[in-house]
Every structure is written in C-alpha cells, then in structure tokens.
Short mmCIF file of C-alpha atoms and ligand atoms in Angstrom, two decimals:
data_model
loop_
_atom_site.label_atom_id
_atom_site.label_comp_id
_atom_site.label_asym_id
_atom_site.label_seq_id
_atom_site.Cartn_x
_atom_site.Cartn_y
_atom_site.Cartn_z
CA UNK A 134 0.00 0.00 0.00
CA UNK A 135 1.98 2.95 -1.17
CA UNK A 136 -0.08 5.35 -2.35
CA UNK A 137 -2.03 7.77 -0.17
CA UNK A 138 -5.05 10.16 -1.30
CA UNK A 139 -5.45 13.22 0.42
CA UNK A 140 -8.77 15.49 -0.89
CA UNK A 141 -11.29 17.59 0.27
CA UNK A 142 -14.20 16.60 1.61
CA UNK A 143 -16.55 20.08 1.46
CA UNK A 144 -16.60 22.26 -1.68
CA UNK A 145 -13.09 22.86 -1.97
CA UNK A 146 -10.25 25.82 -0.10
CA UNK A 147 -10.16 22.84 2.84
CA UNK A 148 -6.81 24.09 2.77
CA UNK A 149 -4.78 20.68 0.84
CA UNK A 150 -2.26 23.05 -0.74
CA UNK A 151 -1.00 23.58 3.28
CA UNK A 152 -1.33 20.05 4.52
CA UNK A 153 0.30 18.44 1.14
CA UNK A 154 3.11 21.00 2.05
CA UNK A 155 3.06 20.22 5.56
CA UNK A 156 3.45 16.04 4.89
CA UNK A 157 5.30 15.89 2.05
CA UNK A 158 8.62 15.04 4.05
CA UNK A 159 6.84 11.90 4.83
CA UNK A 160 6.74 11.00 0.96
CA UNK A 161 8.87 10.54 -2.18
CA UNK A 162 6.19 11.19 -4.73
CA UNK A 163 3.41 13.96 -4.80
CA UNK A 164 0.95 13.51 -7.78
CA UNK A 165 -1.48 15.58 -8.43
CA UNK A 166 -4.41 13.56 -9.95
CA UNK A 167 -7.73 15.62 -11.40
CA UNK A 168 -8.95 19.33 -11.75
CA UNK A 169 -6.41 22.07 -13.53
CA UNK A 170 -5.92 25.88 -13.00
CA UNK A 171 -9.28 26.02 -11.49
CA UNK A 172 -8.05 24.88 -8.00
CA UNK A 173 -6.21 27.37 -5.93
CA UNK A 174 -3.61 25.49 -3.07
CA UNK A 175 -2.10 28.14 -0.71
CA UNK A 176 0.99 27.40 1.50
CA UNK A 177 2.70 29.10 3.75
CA UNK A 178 6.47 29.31 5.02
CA UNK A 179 9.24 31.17 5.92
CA UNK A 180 6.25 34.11 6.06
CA UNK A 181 5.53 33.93 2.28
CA UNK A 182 2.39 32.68 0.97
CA UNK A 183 2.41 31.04 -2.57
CA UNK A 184 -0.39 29.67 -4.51
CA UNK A 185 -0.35 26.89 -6.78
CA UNK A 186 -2.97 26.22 -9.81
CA UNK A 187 -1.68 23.20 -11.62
CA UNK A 188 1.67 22.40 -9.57
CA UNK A 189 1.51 19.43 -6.75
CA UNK A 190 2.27 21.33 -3.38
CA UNK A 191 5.44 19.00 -2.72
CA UNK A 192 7.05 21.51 -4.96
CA UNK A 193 9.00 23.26 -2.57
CA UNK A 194 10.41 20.52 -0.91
CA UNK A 195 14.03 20.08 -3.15
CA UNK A 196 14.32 16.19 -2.58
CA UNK A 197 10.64 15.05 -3.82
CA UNK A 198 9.56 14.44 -7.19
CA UNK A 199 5.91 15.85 -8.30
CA UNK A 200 3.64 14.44 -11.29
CA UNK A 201 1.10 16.07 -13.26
CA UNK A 202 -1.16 12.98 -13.89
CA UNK A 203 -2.66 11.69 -16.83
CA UNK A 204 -5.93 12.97 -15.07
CA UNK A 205 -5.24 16.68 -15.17
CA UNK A 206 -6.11 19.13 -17.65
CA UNK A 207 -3.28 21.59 -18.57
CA UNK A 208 -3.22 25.08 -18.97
CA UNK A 209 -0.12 25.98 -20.79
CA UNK A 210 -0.43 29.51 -20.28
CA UNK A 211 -1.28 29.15 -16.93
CA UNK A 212 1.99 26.79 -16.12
CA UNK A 213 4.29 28.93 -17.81
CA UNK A 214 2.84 31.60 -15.19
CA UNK A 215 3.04 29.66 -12.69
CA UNK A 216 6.93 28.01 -12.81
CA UNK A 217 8.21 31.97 -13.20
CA UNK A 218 6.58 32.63 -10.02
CA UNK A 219 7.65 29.83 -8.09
CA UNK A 220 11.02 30.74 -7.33
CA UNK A 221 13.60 28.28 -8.39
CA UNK A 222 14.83 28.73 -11.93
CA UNK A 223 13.31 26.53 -14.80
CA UNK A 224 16.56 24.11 -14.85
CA UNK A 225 16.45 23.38 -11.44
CA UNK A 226 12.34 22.63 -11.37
CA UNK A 227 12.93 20.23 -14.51
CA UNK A 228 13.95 17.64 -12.06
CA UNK A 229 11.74 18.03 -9.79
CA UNK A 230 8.55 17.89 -11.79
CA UNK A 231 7.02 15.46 -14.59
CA UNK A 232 3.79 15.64 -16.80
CA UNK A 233 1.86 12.84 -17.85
CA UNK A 234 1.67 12.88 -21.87
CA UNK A 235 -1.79 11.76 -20.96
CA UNK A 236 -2.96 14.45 -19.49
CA UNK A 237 -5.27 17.11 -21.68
CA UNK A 238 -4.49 20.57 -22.94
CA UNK A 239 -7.04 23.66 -22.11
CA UNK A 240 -7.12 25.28 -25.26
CA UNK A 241 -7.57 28.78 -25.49
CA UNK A 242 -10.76 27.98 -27.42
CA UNK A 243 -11.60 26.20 -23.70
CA UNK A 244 -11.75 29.38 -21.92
CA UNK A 245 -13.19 30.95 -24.58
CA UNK A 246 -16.20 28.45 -24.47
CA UNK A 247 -16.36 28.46 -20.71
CA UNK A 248 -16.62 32.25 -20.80
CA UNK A 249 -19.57 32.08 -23.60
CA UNK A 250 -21.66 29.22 -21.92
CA UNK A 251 -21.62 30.85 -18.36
CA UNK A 252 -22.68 34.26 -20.00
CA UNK A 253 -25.43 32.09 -21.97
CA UNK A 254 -26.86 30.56 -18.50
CA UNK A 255 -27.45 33.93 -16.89
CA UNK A 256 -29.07 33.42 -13.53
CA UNK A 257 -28.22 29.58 -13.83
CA UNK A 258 -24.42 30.00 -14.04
CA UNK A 259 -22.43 27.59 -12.08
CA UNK A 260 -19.90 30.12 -10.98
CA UNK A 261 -17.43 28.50 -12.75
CA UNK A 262 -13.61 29.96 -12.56
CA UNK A 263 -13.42 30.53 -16.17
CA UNK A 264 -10.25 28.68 -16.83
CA UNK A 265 -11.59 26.30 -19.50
CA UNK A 266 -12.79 23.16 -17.19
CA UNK A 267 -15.83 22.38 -18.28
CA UNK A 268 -15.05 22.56 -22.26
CA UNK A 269 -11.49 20.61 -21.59
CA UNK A 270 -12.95 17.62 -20.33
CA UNK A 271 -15.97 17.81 -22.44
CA UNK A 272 -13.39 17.79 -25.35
CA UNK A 273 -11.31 14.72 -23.31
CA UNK A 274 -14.83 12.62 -22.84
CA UNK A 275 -16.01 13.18 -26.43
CA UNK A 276 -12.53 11.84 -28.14
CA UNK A 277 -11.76 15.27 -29.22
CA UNK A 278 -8.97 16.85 -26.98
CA UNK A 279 -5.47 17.29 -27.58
CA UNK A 280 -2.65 15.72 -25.15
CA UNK A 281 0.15 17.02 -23.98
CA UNK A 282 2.48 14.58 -25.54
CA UNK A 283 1.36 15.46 -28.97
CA UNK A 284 3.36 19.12 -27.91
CA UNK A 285 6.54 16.83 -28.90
CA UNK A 286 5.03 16.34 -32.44
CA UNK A 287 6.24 18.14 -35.80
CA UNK A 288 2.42 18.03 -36.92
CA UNK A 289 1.45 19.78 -33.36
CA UNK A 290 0.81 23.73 -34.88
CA UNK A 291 -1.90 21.98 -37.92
CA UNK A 292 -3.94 20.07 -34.88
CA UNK A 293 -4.10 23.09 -32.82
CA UNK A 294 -5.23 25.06 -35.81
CA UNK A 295 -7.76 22.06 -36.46
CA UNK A 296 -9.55 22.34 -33.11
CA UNK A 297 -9.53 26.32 -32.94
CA UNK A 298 -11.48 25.69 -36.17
CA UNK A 299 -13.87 23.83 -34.39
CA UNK A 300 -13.85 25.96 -30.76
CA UNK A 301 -14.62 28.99 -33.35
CA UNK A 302 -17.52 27.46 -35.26
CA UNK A 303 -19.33 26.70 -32.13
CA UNK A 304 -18.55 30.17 -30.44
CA UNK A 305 -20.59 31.64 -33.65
CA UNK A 306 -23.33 30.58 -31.67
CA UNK A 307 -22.81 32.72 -28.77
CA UNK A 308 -23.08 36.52 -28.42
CA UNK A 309 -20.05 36.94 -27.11
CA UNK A 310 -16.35 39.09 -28.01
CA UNK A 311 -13.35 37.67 -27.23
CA UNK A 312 -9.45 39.00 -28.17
CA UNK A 313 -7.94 35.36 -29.08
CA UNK A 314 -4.73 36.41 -29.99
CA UNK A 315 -3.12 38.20 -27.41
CA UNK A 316 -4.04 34.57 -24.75
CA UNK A 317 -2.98 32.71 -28.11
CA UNK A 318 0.80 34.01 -27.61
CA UNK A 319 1.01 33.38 -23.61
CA UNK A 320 0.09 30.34 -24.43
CA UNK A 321 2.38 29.08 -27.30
CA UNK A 322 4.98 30.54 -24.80
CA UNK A 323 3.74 28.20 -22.36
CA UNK A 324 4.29 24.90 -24.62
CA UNK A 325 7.29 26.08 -25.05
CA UNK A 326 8.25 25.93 -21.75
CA UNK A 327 6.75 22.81 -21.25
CA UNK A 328 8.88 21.23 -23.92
CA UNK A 329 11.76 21.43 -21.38
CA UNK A 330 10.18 19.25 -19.28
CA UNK A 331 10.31 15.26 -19.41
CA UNK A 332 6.62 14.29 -20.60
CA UNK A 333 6.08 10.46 -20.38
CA UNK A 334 3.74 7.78 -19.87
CA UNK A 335 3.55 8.74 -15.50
CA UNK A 336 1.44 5.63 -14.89
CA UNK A 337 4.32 3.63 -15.49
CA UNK A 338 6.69 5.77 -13.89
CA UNK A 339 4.67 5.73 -10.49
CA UNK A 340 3.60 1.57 -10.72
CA UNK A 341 7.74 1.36 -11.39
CA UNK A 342 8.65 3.39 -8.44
CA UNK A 343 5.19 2.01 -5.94
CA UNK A 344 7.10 -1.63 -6.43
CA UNK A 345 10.39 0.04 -5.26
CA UNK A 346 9.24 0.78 -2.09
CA UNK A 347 8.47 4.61 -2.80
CA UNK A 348 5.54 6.47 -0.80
CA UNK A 349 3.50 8.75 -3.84
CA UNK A 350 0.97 10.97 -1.91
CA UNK A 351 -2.35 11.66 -4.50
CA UNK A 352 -3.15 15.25 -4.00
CA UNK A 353 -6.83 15.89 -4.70
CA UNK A 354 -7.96 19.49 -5.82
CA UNK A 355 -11.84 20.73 -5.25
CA UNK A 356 -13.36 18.78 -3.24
CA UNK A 357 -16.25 16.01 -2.72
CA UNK A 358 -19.23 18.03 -2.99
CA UNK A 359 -18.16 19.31 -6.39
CA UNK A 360 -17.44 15.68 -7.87
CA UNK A 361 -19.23 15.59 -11.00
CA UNK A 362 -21.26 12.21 -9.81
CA UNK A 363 -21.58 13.03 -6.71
CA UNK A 364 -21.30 16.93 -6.11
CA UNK A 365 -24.54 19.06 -5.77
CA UNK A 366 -24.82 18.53 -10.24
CA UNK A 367 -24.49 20.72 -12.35
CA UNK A 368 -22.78 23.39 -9.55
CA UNK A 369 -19.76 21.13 -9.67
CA UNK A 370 -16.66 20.89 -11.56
CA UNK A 371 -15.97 18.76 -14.41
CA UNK A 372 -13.92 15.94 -12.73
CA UNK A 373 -14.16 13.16 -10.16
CA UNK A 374 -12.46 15.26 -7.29
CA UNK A 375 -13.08 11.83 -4.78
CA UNK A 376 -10.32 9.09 -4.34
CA UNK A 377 -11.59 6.81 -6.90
CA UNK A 378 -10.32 9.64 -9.31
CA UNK A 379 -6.67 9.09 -7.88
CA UNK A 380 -6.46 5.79 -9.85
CA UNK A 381 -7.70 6.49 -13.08
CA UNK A 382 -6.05 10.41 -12.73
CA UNK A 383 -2.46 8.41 -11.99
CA UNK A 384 -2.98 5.14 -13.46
CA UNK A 385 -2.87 3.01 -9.97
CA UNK A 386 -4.88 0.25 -8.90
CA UNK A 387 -7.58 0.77 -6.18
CA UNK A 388 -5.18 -2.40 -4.53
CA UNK A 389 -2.14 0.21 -3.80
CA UNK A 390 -4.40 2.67 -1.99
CA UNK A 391 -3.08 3.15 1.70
CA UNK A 392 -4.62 6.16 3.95
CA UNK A 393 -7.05 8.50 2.49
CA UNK A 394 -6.79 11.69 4.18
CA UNK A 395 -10.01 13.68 4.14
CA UNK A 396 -9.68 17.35 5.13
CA UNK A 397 -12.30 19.73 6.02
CA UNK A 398 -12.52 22.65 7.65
CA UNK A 399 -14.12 23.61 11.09
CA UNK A 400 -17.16 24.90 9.26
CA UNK A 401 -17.97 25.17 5.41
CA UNK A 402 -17.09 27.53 2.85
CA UNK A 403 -18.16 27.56 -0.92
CA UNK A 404 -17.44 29.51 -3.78
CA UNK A 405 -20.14 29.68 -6.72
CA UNK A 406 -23.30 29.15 -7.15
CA UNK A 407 -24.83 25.60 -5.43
CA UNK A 408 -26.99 24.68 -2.63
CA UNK A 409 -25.22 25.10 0.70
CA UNK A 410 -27.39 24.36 3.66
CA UNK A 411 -25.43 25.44 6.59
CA UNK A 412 -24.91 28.66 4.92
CA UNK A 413 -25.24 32.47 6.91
CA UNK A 414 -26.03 35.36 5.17
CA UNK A 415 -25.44 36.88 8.51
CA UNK A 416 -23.04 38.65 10.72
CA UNK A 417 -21.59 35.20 11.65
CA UNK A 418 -21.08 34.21 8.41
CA UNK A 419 -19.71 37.59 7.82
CA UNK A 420 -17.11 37.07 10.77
CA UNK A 421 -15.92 33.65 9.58
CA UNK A 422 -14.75 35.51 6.33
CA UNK A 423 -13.14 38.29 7.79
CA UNK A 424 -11.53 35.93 10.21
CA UNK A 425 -10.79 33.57 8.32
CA UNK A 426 -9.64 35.58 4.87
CA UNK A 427 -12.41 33.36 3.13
CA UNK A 428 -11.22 34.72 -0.19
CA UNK A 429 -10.90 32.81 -3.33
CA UNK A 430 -7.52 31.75 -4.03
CA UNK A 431 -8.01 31.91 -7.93
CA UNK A 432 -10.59 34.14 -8.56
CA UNK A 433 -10.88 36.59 -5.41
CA UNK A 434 -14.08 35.67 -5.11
CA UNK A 435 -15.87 36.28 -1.90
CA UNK A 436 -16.22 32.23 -0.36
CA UNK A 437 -20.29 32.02 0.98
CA UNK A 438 -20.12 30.98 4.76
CA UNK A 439 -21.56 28.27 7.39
CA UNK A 440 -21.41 26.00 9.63
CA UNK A 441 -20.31 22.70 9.82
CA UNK A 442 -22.42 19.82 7.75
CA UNK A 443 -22.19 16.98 9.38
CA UNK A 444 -24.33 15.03 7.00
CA UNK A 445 -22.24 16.25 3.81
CA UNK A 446 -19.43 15.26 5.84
CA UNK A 447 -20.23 11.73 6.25
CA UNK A 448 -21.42 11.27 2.53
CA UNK A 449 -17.74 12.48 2.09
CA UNK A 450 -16.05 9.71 4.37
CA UNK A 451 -18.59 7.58 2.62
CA UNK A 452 -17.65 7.95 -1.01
CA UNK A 453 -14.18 8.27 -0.70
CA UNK A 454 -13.48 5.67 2.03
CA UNK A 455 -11.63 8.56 4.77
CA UNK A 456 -9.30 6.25 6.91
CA UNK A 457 -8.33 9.57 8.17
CA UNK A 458 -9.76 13.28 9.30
CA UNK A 459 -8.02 16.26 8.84
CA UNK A 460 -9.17 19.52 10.51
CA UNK A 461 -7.84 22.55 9.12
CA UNK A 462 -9.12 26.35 10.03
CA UNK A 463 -9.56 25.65 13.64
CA UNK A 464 -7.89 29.02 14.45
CA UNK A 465 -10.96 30.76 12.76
CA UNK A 466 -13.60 29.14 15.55
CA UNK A 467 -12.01 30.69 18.68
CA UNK A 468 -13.96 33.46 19.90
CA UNK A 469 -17.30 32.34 18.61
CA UNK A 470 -19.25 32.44 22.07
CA UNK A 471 -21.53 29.09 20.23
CA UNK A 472 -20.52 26.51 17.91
CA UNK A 473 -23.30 25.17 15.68
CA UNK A 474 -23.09 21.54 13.89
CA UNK A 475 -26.08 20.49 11.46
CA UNK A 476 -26.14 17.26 12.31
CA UNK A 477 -29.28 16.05 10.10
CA UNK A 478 -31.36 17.82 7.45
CA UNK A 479 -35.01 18.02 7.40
CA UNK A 480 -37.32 17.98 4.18
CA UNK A 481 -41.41 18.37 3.90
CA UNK A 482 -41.60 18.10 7.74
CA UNK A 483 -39.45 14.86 8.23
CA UNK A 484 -35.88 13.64 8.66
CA UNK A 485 -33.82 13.76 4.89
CA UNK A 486 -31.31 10.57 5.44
CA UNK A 487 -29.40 11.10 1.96
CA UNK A 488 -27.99 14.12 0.08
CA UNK A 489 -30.85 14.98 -2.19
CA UNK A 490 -29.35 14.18 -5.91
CA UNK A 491 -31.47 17.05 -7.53
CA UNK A 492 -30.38 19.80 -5.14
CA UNK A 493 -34.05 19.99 -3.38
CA UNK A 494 -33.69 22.20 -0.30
CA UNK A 495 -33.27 20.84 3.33
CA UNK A 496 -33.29 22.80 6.40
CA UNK A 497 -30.43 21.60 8.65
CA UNK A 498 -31.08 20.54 12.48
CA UNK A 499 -28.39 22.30 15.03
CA UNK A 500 -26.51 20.93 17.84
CA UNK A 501 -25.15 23.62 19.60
CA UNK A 502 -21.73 23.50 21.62
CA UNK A 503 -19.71 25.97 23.71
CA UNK A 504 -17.36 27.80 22.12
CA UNK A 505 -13.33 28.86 23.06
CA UNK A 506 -11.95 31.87 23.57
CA UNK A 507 -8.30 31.42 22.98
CA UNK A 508 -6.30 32.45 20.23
CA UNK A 509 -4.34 28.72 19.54
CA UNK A 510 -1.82 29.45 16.95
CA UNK A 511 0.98 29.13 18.41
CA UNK A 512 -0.12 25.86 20.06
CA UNK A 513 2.03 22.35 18.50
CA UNK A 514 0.62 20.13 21.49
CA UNK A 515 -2.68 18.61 21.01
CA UNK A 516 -3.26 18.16 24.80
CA UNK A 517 -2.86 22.10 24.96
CA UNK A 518 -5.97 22.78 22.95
CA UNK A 519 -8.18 24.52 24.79
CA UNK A 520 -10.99 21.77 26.05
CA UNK A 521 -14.00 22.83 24.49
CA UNK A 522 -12.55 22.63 20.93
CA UNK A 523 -11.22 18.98 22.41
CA UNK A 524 -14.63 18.52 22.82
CA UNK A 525 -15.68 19.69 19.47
CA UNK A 526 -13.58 17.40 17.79
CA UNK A 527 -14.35 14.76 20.14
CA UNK A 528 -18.41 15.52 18.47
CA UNK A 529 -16.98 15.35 15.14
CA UNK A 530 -15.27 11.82 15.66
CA UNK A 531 -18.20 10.44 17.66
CA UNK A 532 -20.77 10.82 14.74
CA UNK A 533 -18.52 10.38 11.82
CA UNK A 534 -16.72 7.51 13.32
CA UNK A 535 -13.33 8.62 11.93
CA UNK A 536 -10.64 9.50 14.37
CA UNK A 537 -9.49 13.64 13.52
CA UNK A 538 -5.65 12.88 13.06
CA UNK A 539 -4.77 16.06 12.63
CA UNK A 540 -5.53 19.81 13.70
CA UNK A 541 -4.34 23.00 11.60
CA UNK A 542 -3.99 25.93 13.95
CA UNK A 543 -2.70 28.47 10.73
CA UNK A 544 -2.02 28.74 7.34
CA UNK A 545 1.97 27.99 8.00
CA UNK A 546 2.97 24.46 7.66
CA UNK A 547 4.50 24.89 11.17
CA UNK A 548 0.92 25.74 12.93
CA UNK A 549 0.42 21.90 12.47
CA UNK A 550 -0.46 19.41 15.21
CA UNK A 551 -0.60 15.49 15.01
CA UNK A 552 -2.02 13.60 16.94
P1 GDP B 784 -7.00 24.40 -0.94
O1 GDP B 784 -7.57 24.80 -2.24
O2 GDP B 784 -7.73 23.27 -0.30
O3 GDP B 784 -5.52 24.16 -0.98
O4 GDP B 784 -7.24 25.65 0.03
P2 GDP B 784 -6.96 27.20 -0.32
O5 GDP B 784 -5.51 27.41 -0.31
O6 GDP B 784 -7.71 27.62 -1.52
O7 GDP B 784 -7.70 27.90 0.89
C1 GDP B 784 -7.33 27.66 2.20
C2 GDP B 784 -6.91 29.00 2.82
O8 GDP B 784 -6.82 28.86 4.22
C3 GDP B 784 -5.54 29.47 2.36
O9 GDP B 784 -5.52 30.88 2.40
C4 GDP B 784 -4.62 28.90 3.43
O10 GDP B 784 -3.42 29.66 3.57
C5 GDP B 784 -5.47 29.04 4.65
N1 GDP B 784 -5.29 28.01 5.69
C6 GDP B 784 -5.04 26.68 5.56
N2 GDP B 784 -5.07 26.08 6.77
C7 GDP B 784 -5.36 27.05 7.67
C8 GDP B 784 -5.56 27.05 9.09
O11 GDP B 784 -5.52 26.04 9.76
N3 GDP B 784 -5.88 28.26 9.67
C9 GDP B 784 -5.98 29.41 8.94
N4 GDP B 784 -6.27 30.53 9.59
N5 GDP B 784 -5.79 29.43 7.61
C10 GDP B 784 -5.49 28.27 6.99
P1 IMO B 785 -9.43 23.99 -4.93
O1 IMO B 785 -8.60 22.87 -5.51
C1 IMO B 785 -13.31 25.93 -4.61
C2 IMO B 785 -15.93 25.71 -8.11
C3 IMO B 785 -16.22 26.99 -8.87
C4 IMO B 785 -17.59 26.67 -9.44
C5 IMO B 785 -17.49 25.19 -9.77
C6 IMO B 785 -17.10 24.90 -11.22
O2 IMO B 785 -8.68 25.25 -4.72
O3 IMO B 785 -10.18 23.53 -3.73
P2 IMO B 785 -14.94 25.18 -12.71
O4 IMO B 785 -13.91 26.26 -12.77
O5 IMO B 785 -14.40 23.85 -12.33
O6 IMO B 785 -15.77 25.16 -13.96
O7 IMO B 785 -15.94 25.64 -11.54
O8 IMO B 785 -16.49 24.66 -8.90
N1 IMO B 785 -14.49 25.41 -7.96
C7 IMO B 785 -13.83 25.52 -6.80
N2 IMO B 785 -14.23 25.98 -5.60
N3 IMO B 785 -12.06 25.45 -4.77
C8 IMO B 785 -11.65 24.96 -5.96
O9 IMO B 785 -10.46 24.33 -6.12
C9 IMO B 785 -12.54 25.02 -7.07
N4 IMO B 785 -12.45 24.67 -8.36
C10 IMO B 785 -13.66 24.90 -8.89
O10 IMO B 785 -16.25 28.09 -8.00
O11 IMO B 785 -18.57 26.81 -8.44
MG1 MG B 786 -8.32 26.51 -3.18
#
C-alpha cells in the first residue's frame, strides 16, 4: 500500500495546498491527480504565501519528485505563469517535476467556451472559474482533446489550428467578443516551456517506483461536494475530485491505496453558485470571512459561509473511504461564544437521510456547543488545545466515526499538530 489520497471533503479551499506542504517530508512522490488551474492550493512558510494552480504542493520541498497525472487538464499559459513565479529557476524545477503525456491541454478555445456558456446561462451560471474546465474535459470525454504529448510532435501547430477551427464554429453561436490572440501568444509561450520538461507515460513511472518501495501521496484538488457524480450537479466541476479519481487520474490500482486523508474545515465555505445548507447570510457568516480571509484563491471571489455539515461530511467519508480526518481552520472558531453543527437535514416536515441528488432544499437541524476563547496558533501540542474545541472534535469523531488525526492551527505548515 503505497499510495495515499489526500482530498477535500466540502466544496473545496479545505486548505490541501498547506497540509500536502506540511506532509510531504513523509513521501517521495506527490501527484497531483484531477482538476487544472481552477483549483487554488495556498501554502505558507518562511512568512511567504504562494499559490499553486496546476503544480503538486510538494514543490517546494528540493528532494521530492511531483507528477502532473494523466488525469489533469493543462493550462499551458497558466503553467508557464506559474513556474516563473515559483522561485527556483526553470533548470532546477525540470527535475523536480514530470507531466503525464496523458494528461489534456485547455485550449484557449476552452476558456473561450467556458466564458460564452456561463454568459449564456445567466441566472443559472455555475460560478465557474473561467479557466476552461468544463469545455477541456468535455473535449477529453467526447474523443476530441489534444494531449500534452502530442506538444513533442512536428504536426502539433496543424492540430491546434484544427480544433480552434472547431472551438470557433461553435462560439458563432454565442453573443459573445473575445481577443484570441493576445491569450494565443502566452500560451504558445507556455508549450514552449513545457517542452523542457520530461513528458512520459507517469502511470508507469509511479507503478515502477510504488514496487520500489516509494511512498507517492495523490493530491486531490476541489473537493467532494463538487465531484461531478456526486457533487450538488451541475454546480460542480468537471472531474471526479473523490479518491476513486486518484487511480484512473495516476494510473494506480484501487489495490495500492493506503490512507485516504479527508480534510475539512471547522465549518464550510463555498465559492459559486450551489446549494449550501449550513450557509449564513449573517453577521456570523460575515465574521468567519473576515476571520478567516475566506477569499478565493483563484478568482478573489468572496467564499459564501456556514457552519459545519455533518451530514455532507459523512457522505464524504462515505464515497471516498476517509481512513483519516483532517481539521484545518480551527484558528478561525475561537472566539465564537456558540458553535453550531447540522447534524441532520429536514425535508417536507421529516428527517432527509441522503444528500438529495437534484439539489431539493433541506433545512439543517443544530446541535449547539460551547465555544473557546483562545487564540491557539501558536499551540504544537494537542493536549494544549483549549478543552472545548477537544470537545468539538471529540463531536466530530463520535458521529462520523473517523478518528481527527490532525488539527491545523494556521495557514503555516509549522501551525500543524498530530495527533
Ligand atoms: P485548498 O484549495 O484546499 O488548498 O485551500 P486554499 O488554499 O484555496 O484555501 C485555504 C486558505 O486557508 C488558504 O488561504 C490557506 O493559507 C489558509 N489556511 C489553511 N489552513 C489554515 C488554518 O488552519 N488556519 C488558517 N487561519 N488558515 C489556513
Ligand atoms: P481547490 O482545488 C473551490 C468551483 C467553482 C464553481 C465550480 C465549477 O482550490 O479547492 P470550474 O472552474 O471547475 O468550472 O468551476 O467549482 N471550484 C472551486 N471551488 N475550490 C476549488 O479548487 C474550485 N475549483 C472549482 O467556484 O462553483
Ligand atoms: Mg483553493
């Protein structure tokens, strides 16, 4: 079993950029497995924050080797962006960081489709972060997509040209302007760059270096509740964000899969449009952002608000078989004088036992427990924690039945406590 999944289990910003970053010593391998520049993974050290779009957040450690998986879709203008801005120059990250030829290319016809079908839906737009999801898998599903490894090709410039053909036939449709050229060169510059980098067949890579003895770590992006089977459909992204995605995103049997870490936060943020029942339109909810910067890491977007759903939560550890909770955002609780939990949803007048697949509302049912006052950053001992957010945890554990394994107290990897 050498292959662990960490993901989130709400709707995504659970904070897996920080905890990948914060456990990567503990791995060889970190392989990023679905979703593309629409996730947004912030970590912090040495008091700089970086965010990462389509990089695995093992990045920064020198001595571990990070995979774009076959299940990604790849933005080249977005990764050329991204590998100036890390920090370490281009011939230093080339060892550090392989791409499956697998994995699919965002066009710039992708975006451009994204843009025009969200402007289409009007009141019915998904939110969406614009950067050519929905359209790049679309493109993957329907045979039609172009793979990375077909970058290496003399015949790549006459394919591209064939499928802008195609993107701009069916943008004819929409009433919508768009300047293609000027994304067209950032993004020519970008498959340049990614030329310098070894692009192979990943799945056999990993399988060679799983029967070595090597520890890969799957690092999820969204999160459960915007799976496109199981999220709150059709506010949901365009991938399967749960841990069954790991093995067809990397190419790994279901028989390799160790722990799967699934990390939530101490309440519930989302970003987008979707049904979110815990969510307050209210001062509280307005004090959990402030507090707790709920900002969106890609877009800017103000993240919607709420407390902690229990029952989403346990349709998460469900799905994605969670050997393992991890509890990020803590920090943001203390001073609340009352901690609510929904711990079951009510429909028509009566209990609501599953996550309703067409989005019908529920009204959530509140436990409510005592809140903490202290600040607990600086805290690294779990016994330290001040008792009533022992106790919360405690709740959390007793009617998931998954032990919380670990606590995040900030957003540095050193405000980290295991248990
Ligand atoms: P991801 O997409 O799951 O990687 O999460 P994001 O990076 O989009 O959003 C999580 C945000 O919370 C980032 O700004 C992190 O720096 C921050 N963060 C992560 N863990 C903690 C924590 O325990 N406490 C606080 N206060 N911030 C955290
Ligand atoms: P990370 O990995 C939070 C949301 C969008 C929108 C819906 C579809 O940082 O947790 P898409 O761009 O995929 O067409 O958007 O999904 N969304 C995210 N929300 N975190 C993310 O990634 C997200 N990626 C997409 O806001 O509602
Ligand atoms: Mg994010």
């Amino acid at each position: 079993m050498n292959i662990d999944i960490l993901l989130g289990l709400q709707w995504g910003d659970e904070g897996k950029g920080k905890i990948v970053d914060a456990i990567s010593p503990g791995y060889d391998i970190i392989a990023r497995f679905q979703g593309g520049p629409n996730a947004g993974h912030s970590l912090e050290f040495n008091n700089v924050k970086h965010v990462l779009h389509l990089i695995p957040s093992g990045i920064f450690h020198p001595d571990k080797l990070n995979i774009i998986g076959n299940g990604v879709v790849i933005d080249p203008a977005v990764f050329k962006k991204e590998i100036e801005n890390l920090g370490p120059p281009v011939s230093e990250l080339i060892s550090r960081l392989i791409i499956s030829a697998r994995a699919n290319l965002i066009l710039p016809g992708h975006r451009l489709l994204d843009a025009a079908y969200e402007h289409s839906k009007g009141n019915t737009k998904i939110g969406s972060t614009l950067k050519g999801i929905g359209p790049a898998y679309t493109d993957k599903v329907g045979r039609n997509g172009l793979r990375v490894g077909e970058i290496l090709g003399s015949g790549f410039k006459e394919l591209y040209d064939c499928h802008l053909k195609v993107h701009l036939s069916l943008l004819k449709n929409y009433d919508f302007s768009f300047d293609l050229k000027e994304y067209e060169k950032g993004w020519f510059e970008g498959i340049d760059l990614l030329r310098k980098f070894t692009i192979k067949n990943t799945e056999y890579l990993i399988n060679e270096l799983i029967s070595k003895g090597k520890k890969v770590l799957a690092e999820g992006a969204q999160g459960t509740m915007l799976d496109v089977d199981f999220g709150s459909y059709p506010f949901v992204t365009s991938s399967n964000t749960i841990s069954a995605g790991a093995c067809t995103g990397l190419g790994i049997s279901p028989k390799k899969v160790g722990e799967v870490f699934g990390i939530f936060k101490a309440y519930c943020t989302r970003v987008g449009s979707g049904p979110f029942p815990t969510e307050l339109k209210d001062k509280t909810g307005d004090t959990m952002r402030d507090t707790g910067h709920e900002f969106g890491s890609t877009t800017g977007r103000p993240r919607r608000c709420g407390w902690l759903d229990i029952p989403a939560l346990k349709y998460a550890i469900m799905i994605n078989g969670v050997t393992q909770l991890f509890m990020t955002k803590s920090d943001v609780l203390s001073g609340f004088e009352i901690i609510k939990v929904c711990t079951s949803y009510r429909a028509d007048g009566s209990e609501c036992r599953e996550i309703p697949f067409d989005n019908s509302p529920v009204e959530p049912v509140y436990m409510e427990l005592p809140g903490w006052k202290e600040n607990i950053s600086g805290i690294r001992d779990y016994g330290k924690l001040p008792e009533n957010l022992k106790k919360y945890i405690k709740f959390i554990e007793d009617q998931t039945g998954i032990s919380v394994t670990m606590v995040s107290v900030g957003p540095d990897r050193e405000e980290t406590i295991f248990r």
